[in-house]
Amino acid sequence: NFQLFVQALRVCYDFLIFTKNMDQVNKVYYFIEH
């Protein structure tokens, strides 16, 4: 099913963006604490 495939890609893309944002947040916290 092509629609399911596109939906899965979108979920993976959102997850990548989310983890990238979390990485930046962690860096900010690291700079604040150290």
JSON list of C-alpha atoms in Angstrom, two decimals:
[
{"chain": "A", "resi": 1, "resn": "ASN", "atom": "CA", "xyz": [0.00, 0.00, 0.00]},
{"chain": "A", "resi": 2, "resn": "PHE", "atom": "CA", "xyz": [1.67, 3.21, -1.19]},
{"chain": "A", "resi": 3, "resn": "GLN", "atom": "CA", "xyz": [-0.25, 5.51, 1.17]},
{"chain": "A", "resi": 4, "resn": "LEU", "atom": "CA", "xyz": [0.93, 3.50, 4.18]},
{"chain": "A", "resi": 5, "resn": "PHE", "atom": "CA", "xyz": [4.51, 3.77, 2.90]},
{"chain": "A", "resi": 6, "resn": "VAL", "atom": "CA", "xyz": [4.27, 7.56, 2.59]},
{"chain": "A", "resi": 7, "resn": "GLN", "atom": "CA", "xyz": [2.79, 7.77, 6.09]},
{"chain": "A", "resi": 8, "resn": "ALA", "atom": "CA", "xyz": [5.66, 5.68, 7.48]},
{"chain": "A", "resi": 9, "resn": "LEU", "atom": "CA", "xyz": [8.20, 7.95, 5.73]},
{"chain": "A", "resi": 10, "resn": "ARG", "atom": "CA", "xyz": [6.53, 11.00, 7.23]},
{"chain": "A", "resi": 11, "resn": "VAL", "atom": "CA", "xyz": [6.70, 9.46, 10.71]},
{"chain": "A", "resi": 12, "resn": "CYS", "atom": "CA", "xyz": [10.40, 8.67, 10.26]},
{"chain": "A", "resi": 13, "resn": "TYR", "atom": "CA", "xyz": [11.05, 12.21, 9.00]},
{"chain": "A", "resi": 14, "resn": "ASP", "atom": "CA", "xyz": [9.22, 13.75, 11.97]},
{"chain": "A", "resi": 15, "resn": "PHE", "atom": "CA", "xyz": [11.21, 11.49, 14.30]},
{"chain": "A", "resi": 16, "resn": "LEU", "atom": "CA", "xyz": [14.49, 12.63, 12.73]},
{"chain": "A", "resi": 17, "resn": "ILE", "atom": "CA", "xyz": [13.53, 16.29, 13.14]},
{"chain": "A", "resi": 18, "resn": "PHE", "atom": "CA", "xyz": [12.47, 15.59, 16.72]},
{"chain": "A", "resi": 19, "resn": "THR", "atom": "CA", "xyz": [15.74, 13.87, 17.65]},
{"chain": "A", "resi": 20, "resn": "LYS", "atom": "CA", "xyz": [17.73, 16.63, 15.95]},
{"chain": "A", "resi": 21, "resn": "ASN", "atom": "CA", "xyz": [15.87, 19.23, 18.00]},
{"chain": "A", "resi": 22, "resn": "MET", "atom": "CA", "xyz": [16.42, 17.21, 21.17]},
{"chain": "A", "resi": 23, "resn": "ASP", "atom": "CA", "xyz": [20.15, 17.08, 20.39]},
{"chain": "A", "resi": 24, "resn": "GLN", "atom": "CA", "xyz": [20.26, 20.88, 20.13]},
{"chain": "A", "resi": 25, "resn": "VAL", "atom": "CA", "xyz": [18.31, 21.22, 23.38]},
{"chain": "A", "resi": 26, "resn": "ASN", "atom": "CA", "xyz": [20.75, 18.86, 25.11]},
{"chain": "A", "resi": 27, "resn": "LYS", "atom": "CA", "xyz": [23.68, 20.95, 23.87]},
{"chain": "A", "resi": 28, "resn": "VAL", "atom": "CA", "xyz": [22.07, 24.10, 25.26]},
{"chain": "A", "resi": 29, "resn": "TYR", "atom": "CA", "xyz": [21.53, 22.42, 28.62]},
{"chain": "A", "resi": 30, "resn": "TYR", "atom": "CA", "xyz": [25.12, 21.20, 28.54]},
{"chain": "A", "resi": 31, "resn": "PHE", "atom": "CA", "xyz": [26.39, 24.75, 27.99]},
{"chain": "A", "resi": 32, "resn": "ILE", "atom": "CA", "xyz": [24.15, 26.08, 30.78]},
{"chain": "A", "resi": 33, "resn": "GLU", "atom": "CA", "xyz": [25.31, 23.49, 33.31]},
{"chain": "A", "resi": 34, "resn": "HIS", "atom": "CA", "xyz": [29.02, 23.64, 32.46]}
]
